[in-house]
PDB file of C-alpha atoms in Angstrom:
ATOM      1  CA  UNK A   1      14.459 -44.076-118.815  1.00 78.00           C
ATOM      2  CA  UNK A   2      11.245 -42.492-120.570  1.00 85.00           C
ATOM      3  CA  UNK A   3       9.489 -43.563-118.044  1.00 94.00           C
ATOM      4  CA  UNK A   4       5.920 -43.559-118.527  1.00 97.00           C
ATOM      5  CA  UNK A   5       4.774 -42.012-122.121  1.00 97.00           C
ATOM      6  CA  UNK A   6       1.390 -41.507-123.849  1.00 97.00           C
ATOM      7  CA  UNK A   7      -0.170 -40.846-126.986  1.00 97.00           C
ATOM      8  CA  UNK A   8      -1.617 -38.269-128.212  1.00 97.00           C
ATOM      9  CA  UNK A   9      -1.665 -35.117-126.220  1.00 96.00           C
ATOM     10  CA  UNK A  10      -4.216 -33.744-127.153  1.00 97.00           C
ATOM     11  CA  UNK A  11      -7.275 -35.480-129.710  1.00 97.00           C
ATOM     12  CA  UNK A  12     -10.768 -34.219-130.520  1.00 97.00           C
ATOM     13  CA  UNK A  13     -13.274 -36.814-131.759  1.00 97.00           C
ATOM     14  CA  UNK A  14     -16.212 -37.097-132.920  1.00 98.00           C
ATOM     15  CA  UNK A  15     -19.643 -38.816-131.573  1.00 98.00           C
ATOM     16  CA  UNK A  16     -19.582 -42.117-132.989  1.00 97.00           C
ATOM     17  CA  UNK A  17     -15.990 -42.548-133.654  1.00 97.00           C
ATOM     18  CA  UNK A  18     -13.434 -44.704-132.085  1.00 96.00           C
ATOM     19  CA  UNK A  19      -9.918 -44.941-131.161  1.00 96.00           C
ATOM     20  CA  UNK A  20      -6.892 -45.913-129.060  1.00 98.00           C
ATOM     21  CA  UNK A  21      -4.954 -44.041-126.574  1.00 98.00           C
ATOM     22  CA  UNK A  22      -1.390 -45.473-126.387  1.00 98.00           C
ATOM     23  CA  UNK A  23       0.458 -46.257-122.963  1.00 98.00           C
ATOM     24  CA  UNK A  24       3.814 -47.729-122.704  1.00 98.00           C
ATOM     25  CA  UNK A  25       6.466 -47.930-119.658  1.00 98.00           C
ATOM     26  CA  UNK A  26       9.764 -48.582-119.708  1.00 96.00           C
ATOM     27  CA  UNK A  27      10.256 -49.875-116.026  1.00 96.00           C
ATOM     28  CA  UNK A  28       9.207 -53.395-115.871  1.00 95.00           C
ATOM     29  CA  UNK A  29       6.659 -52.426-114.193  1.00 96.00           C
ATOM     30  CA  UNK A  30       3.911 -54.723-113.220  1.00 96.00           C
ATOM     31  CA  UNK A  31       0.747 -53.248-112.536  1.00 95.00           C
ATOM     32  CA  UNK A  32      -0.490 -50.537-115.133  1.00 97.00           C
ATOM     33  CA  UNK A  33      -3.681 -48.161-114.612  1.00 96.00           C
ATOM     34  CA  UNK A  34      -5.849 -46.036-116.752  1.00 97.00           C
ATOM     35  CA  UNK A  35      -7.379 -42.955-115.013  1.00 97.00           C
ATOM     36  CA  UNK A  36      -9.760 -40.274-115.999  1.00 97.00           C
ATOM     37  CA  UNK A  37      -9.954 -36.420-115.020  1.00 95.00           C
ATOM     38  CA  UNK A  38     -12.842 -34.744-114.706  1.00 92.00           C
ATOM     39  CA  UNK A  39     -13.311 -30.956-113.493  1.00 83.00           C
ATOM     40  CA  UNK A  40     -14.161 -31.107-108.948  1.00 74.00           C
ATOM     41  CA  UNK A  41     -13.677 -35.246-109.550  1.00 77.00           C
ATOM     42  CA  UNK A  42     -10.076 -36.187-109.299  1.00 83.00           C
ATOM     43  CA  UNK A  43      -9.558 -39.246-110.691  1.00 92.00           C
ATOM     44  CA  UNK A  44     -11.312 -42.368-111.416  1.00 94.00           C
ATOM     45  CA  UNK A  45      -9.727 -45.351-112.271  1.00 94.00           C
ATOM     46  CA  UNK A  46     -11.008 -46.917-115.931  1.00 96.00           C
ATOM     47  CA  UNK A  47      -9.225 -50.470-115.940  1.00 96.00           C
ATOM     48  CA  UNK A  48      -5.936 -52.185-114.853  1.00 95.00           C
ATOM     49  CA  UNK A  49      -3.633 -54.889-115.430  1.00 96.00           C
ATOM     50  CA  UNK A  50      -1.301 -56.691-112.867  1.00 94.00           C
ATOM     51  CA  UNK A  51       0.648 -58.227-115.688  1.00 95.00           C
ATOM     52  CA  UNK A  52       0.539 -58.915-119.174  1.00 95.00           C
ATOM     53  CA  UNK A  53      -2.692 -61.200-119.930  1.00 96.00           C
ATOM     54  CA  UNK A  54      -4.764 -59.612-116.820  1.00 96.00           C
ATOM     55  CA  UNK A  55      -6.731 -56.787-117.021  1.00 96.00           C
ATOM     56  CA  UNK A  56      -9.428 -55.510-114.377  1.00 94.00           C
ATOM     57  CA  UNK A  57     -12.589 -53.318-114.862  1.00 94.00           C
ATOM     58  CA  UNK A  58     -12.271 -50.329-112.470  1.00 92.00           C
ATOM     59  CA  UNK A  59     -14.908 -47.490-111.240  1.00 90.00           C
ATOM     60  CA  UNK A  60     -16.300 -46.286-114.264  1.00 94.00           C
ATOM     61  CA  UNK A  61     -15.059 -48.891-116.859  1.00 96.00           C
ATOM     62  CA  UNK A  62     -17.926 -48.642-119.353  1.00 96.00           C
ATOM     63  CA  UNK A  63     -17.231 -47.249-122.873  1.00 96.00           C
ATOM     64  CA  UNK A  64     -13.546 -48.533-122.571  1.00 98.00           C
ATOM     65  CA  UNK A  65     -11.652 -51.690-123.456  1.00 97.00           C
ATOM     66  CA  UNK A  66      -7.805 -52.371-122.532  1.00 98.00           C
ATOM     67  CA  UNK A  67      -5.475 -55.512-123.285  1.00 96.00           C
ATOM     68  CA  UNK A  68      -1.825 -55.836-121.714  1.00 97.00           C
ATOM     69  CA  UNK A  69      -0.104 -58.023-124.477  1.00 97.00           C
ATOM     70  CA  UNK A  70       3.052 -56.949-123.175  1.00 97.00           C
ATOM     71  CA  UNK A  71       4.762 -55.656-120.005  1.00 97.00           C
ATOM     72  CA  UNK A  72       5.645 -52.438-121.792  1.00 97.00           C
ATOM     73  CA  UNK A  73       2.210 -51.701-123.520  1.00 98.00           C
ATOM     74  CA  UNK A  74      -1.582 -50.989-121.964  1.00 98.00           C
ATOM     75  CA  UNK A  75      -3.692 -48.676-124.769  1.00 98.00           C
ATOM     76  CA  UNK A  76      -7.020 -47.926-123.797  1.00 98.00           C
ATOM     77  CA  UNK A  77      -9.629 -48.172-126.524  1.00 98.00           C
ATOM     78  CA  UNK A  78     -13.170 -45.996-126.868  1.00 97.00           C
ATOM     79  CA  UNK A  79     -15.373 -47.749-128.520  1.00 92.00           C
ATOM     80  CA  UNK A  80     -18.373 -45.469-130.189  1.00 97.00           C
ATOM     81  CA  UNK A  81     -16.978 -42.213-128.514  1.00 97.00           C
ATOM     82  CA  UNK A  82     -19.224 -39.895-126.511  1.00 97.00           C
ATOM     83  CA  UNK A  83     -19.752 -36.464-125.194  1.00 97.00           C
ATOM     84  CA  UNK A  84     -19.412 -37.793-121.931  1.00 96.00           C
ATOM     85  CA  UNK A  85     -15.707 -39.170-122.677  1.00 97.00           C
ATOM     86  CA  UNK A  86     -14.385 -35.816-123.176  1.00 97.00           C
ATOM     87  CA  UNK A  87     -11.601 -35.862-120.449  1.00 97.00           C
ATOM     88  CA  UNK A  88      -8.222 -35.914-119.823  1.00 97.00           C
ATOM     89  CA  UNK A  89      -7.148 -39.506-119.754  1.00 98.00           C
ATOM     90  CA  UNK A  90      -3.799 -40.165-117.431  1.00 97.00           C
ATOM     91  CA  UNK A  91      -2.021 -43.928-117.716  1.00 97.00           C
ATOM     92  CA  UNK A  92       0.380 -45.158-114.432  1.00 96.00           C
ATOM     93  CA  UNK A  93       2.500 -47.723-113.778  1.00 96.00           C
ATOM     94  CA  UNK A  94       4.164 -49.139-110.623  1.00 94.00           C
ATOM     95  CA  UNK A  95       6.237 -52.110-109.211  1.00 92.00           C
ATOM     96  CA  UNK A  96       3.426 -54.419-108.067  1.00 86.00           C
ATOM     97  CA  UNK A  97       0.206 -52.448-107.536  1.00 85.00           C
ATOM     98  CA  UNK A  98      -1.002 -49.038-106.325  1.00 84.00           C
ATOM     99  CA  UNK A  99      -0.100 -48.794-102.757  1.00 83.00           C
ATOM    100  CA  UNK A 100       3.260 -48.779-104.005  1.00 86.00           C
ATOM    101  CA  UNK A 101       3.908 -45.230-105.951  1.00 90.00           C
ATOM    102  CA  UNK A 102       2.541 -44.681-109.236  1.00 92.00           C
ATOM    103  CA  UNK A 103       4.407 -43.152-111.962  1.00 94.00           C
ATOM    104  CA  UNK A 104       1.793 -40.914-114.128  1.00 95.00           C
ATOM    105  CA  UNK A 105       2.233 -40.153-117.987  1.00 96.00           C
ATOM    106  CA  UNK A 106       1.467 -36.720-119.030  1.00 95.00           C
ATOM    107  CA  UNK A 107      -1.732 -37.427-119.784  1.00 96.00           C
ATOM    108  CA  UNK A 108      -4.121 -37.071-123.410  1.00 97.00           C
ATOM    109  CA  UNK A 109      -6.564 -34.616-123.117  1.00 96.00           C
ATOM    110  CA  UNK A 110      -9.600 -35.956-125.092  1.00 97.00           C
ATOM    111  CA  UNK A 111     -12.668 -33.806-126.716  1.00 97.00           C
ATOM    112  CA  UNK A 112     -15.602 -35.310-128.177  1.00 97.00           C
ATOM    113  CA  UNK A 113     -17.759 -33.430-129.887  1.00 97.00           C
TER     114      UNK A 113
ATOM    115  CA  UNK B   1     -17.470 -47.972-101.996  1.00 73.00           C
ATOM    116  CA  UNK B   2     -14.901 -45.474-100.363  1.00 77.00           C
ATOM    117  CA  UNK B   3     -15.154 -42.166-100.525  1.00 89.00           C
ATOM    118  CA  UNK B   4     -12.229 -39.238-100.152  1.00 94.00           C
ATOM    119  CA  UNK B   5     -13.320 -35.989 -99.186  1.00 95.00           C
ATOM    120  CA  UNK B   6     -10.569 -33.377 -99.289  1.00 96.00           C
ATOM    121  CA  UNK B   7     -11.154 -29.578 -98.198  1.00 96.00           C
ATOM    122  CA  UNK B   8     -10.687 -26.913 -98.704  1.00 97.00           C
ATOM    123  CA  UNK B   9     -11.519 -27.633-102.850  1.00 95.00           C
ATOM    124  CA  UNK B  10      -9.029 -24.658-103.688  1.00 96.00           C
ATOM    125  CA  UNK B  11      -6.987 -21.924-101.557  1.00 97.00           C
ATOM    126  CA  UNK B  12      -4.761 -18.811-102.301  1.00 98.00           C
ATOM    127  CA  UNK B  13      -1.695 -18.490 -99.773  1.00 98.00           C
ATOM    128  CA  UNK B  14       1.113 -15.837 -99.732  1.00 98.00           C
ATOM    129  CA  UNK B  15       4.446 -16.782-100.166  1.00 98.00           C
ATOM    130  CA  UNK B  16       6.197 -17.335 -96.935  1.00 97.00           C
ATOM    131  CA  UNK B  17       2.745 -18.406 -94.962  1.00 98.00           C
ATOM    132  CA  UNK B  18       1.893 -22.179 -94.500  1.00 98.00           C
ATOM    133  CA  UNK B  19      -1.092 -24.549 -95.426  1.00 98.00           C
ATOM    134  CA  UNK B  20      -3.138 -27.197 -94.678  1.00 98.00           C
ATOM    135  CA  UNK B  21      -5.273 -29.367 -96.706  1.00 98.00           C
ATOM    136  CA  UNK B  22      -7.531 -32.273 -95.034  1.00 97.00           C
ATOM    137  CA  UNK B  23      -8.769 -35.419 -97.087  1.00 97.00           C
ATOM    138  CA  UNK B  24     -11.459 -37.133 -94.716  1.00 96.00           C
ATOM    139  CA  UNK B  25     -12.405 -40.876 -95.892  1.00 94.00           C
ATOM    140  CA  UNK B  26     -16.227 -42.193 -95.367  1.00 92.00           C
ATOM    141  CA  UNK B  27     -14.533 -45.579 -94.095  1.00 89.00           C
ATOM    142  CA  UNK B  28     -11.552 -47.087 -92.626  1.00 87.00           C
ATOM    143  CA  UNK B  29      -7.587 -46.059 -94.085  1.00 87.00           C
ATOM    144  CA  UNK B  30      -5.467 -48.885 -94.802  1.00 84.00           C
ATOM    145  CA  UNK B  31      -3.468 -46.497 -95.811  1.00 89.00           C
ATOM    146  CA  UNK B  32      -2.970 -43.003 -97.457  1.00 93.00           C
ATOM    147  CA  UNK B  33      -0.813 -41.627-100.802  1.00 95.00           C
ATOM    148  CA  UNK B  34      -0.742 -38.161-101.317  1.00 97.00           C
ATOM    149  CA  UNK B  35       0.341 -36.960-105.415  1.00 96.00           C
ATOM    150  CA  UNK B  36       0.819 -33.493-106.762  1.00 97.00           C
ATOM    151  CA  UNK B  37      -0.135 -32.438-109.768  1.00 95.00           C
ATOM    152  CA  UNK B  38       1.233 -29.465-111.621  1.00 91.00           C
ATOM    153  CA  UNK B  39      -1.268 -27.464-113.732  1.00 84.00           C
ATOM    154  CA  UNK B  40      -1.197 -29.675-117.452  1.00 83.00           C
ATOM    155  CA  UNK B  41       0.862 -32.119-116.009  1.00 89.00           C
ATOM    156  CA  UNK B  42       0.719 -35.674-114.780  1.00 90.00           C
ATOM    157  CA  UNK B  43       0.726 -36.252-111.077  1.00 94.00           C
ATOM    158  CA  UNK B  44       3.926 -36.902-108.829  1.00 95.00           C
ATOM    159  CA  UNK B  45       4.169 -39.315-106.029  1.00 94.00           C
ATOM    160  CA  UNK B  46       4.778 -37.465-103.013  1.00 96.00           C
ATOM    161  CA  UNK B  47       4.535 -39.414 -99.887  1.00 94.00           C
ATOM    162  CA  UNK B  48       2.586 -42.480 -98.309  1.00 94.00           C
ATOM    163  CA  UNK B  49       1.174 -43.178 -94.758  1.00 94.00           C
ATOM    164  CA  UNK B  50       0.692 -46.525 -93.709  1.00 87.00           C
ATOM    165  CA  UNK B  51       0.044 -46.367 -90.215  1.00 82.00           C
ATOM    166  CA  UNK B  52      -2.184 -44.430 -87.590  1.00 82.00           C
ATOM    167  CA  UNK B  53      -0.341 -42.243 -86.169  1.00 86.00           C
ATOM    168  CA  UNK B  54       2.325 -42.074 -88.628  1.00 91.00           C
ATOM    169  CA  UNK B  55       4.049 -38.684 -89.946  1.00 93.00           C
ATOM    170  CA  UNK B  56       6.698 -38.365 -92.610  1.00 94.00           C
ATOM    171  CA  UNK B  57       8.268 -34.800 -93.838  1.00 94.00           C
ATOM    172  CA  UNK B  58      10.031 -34.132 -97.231  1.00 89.00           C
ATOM    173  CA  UNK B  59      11.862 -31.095 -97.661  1.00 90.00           C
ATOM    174  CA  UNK B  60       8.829 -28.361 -96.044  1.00 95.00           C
ATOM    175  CA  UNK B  61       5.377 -30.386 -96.993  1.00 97.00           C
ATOM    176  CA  UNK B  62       4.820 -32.730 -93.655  1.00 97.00           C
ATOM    177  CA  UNK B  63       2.050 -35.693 -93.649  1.00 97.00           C
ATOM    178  CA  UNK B  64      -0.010 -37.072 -91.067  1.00 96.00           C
ATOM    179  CA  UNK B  65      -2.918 -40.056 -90.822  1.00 94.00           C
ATOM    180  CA  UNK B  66      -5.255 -40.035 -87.881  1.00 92.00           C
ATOM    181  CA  UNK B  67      -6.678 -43.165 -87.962  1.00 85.00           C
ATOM    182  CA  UNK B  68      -9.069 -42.918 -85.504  1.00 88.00           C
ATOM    183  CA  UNK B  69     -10.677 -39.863 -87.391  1.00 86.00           C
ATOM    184  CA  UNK B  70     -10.353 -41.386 -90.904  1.00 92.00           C
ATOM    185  CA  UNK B  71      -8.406 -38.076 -91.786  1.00 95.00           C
ATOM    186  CA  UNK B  72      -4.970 -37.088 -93.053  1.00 96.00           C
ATOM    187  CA  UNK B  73      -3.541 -33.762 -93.722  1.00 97.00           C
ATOM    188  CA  UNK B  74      -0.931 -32.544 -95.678  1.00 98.00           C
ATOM    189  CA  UNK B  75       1.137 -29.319 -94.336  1.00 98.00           C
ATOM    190  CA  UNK B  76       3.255 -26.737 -96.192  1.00 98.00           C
ATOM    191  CA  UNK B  77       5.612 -24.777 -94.001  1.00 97.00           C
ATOM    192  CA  UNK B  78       6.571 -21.438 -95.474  1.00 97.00           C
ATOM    193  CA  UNK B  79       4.754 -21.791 -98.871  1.00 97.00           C
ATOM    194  CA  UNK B  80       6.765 -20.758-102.369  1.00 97.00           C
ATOM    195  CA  UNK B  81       5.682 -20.780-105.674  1.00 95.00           C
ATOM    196  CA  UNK B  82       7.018 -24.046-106.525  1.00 95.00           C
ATOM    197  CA  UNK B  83       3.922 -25.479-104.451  1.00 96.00           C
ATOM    198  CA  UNK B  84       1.561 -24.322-106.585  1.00 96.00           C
ATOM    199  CA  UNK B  85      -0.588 -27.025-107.957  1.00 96.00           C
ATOM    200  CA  UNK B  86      -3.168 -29.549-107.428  1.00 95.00           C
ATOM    201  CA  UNK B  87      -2.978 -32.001-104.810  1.00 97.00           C
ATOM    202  CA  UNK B  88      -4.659 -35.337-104.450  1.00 96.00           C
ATOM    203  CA  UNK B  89      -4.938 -38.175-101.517  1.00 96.00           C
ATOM    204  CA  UNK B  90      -5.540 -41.635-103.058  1.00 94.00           C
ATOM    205  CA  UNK B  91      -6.389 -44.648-100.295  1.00 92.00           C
ATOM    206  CA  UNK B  92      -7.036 -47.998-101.332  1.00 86.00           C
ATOM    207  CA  UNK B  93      -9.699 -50.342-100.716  1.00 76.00           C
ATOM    208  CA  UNK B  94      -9.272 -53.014 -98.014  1.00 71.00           C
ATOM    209  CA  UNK B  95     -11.041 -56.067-100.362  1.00 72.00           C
ATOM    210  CA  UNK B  96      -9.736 -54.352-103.322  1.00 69.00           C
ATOM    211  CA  UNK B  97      -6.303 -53.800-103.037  1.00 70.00           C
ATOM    212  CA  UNK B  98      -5.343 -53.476-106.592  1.00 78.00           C
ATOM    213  CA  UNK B  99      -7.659 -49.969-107.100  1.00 85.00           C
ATOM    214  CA  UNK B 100      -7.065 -46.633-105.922  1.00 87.00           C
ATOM    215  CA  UNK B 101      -9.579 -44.313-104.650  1.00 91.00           C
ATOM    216  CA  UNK B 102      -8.796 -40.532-105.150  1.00 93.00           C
ATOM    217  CA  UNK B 103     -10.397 -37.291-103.628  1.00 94.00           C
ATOM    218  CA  UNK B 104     -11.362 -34.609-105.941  1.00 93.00           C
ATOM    219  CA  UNK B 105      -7.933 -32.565-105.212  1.00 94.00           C
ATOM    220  CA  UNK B 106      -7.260 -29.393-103.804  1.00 96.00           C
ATOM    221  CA  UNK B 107      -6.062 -26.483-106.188  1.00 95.00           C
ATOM    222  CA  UNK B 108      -3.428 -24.251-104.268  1.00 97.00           C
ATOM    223  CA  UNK B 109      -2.112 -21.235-105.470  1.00 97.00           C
ATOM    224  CA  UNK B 110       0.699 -19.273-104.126  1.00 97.00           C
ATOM    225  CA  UNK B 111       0.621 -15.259-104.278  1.00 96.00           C
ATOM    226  CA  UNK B 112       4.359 -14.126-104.676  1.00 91.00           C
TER     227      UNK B 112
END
C-alpha cells in the first residue's frame, strides 16, 4: 500500500493565483482531513469528508474549497492565493473519523509570494 | 472552542536521560492522541488515551490522561536519537466529534 500520497512537495505561488493540492489514499478509508502547519501553531484542520459526497468546513476553512468525488481522492483547492496561505499543507485519512488514528501524507509545503 | 496547551514548546535532552512533555486542555478530554512528527515529515500515530486514568507504554515512550486535571503527558525513558522530533497531542471535541484539535507541538532534540 502507498498509503497516503500528496502532490506537490513543494510549490511557490503567486498572489492572485490558484491551484489544487492533490490527496489520494489507498486504504478505503472513510474519513479524509486537510491540515495546515504553521510555525508555534500545530495544526489546524482546513476541511473534511466522512465519505465521498460529504465534506465539512473545519477551523480555519476560508480561502479553501475541497470535494470527495471518490473514496480514494480529496484535493484541496486555493482559490485567489495569499501571503497568508504560505504553509505546509498535510492531508490524513482514517477508518471512520479522527479518534481513530490518522495516517498523514508527507505533506506540500506551499509559498506564496 | 478547545484549546491544547503543550509545554515545554521545545527541549534539548542527552542521550540516555528521560523526558516529559505536558499538553493541558482549557476543557474537558474525551479523549487524547498523541503523533510524532519527524523534522520534514508527516506525523505518525503514536498512541491514544481514552480514559481517566488510563496509561499505555510502547517500546520506552509511556502515556498518561489525568482527567481530573485536563492534562496528559507523554514520557521518554532513556532518550536516543531516534526520538528526536516534534510531538503533538490532538483531543477531539465532545459536539464535534469528526474534528481534531491539536496543541502547537513540542520540538525535542536529543544531544548524542
Amino acid at each position: 500500500n502507498a498509503g497516503v500520497t500528496q502532490t506537490p512537495k513543494f510549490q511557490v505561488l503567486k498572489t492572485g493565483q490558484s491551484m489544487t493540492l492533490q490527496c489520494a489514499q489507498d486504504m478505503n478509508h472513510e474519513y479524509m482531513s486537510w491540515y495546515r502547519q504553521d510555525p508555534g501553531m500545530g495544526l489546524r484542520l482546513i476541511h473534511y469528508s466522512v465519505g465521498a459526497g460529504i465534506t465539512d468546513q473545519g477551523e480555519v476553512p476560508n480561502g479553501y474549497n475541497v470535494s470527495r468525488s471518490t473514496t480514494e481522492d480529496f484535493p484541496l483547492r486555493l482559490l485567489s492565493a495569499a501571503p497568508s496561505q504560505t504553509s505546509v499543507y498535510f492531508c490524513a485519512s482514517s477508518y471512520s473519523g479522527p479518534t481513530y488514528e490518522q495516517y498523514f501524507g508527507p505533506g506540500t509545503r506551499l509559498t506564496v509570494t | 472552542s478547545q484549546e491544547l496547551e503543550q509545554s515545554p514548546q521545545s527541549l534539548i535532552v542527552q542521550e540516555g536521560k528521560n523526558l516529559t512533555i505536558n499538553c493541558t486542555s482549557s476543557k474537558t478530554l474525551y479523549g487524547l492522541y498523541w503523533y510524532k512528527q519527524k523534522y520534514g515529515e508527516g506525523l505518525i500515530f503514536l498512541m491514544m488515551l481514552q480514559k481517566g486514568g488510563e496509561e499505555k507504554s510502547h517500546e520506552k515512550i509511556t502515556a498518561k490522561l489525568d482527567e481530573k486535571k485536563q492534562q496528559s503527558s507523554l514520557h521518554i525513558t532513556a532518550s536516543q536519537p531516534s526520538h528526536a522530533g516534534i510531538y503533538l497531542c490532538g483531543a477531539p471535541s465532545r459536539t464535534a466529534g469528526n474534528k481534531l484539535t491539536f496543541g502547537g507541538g513540542t520540538r525535542v532534540l536529543v544531544k548524542p
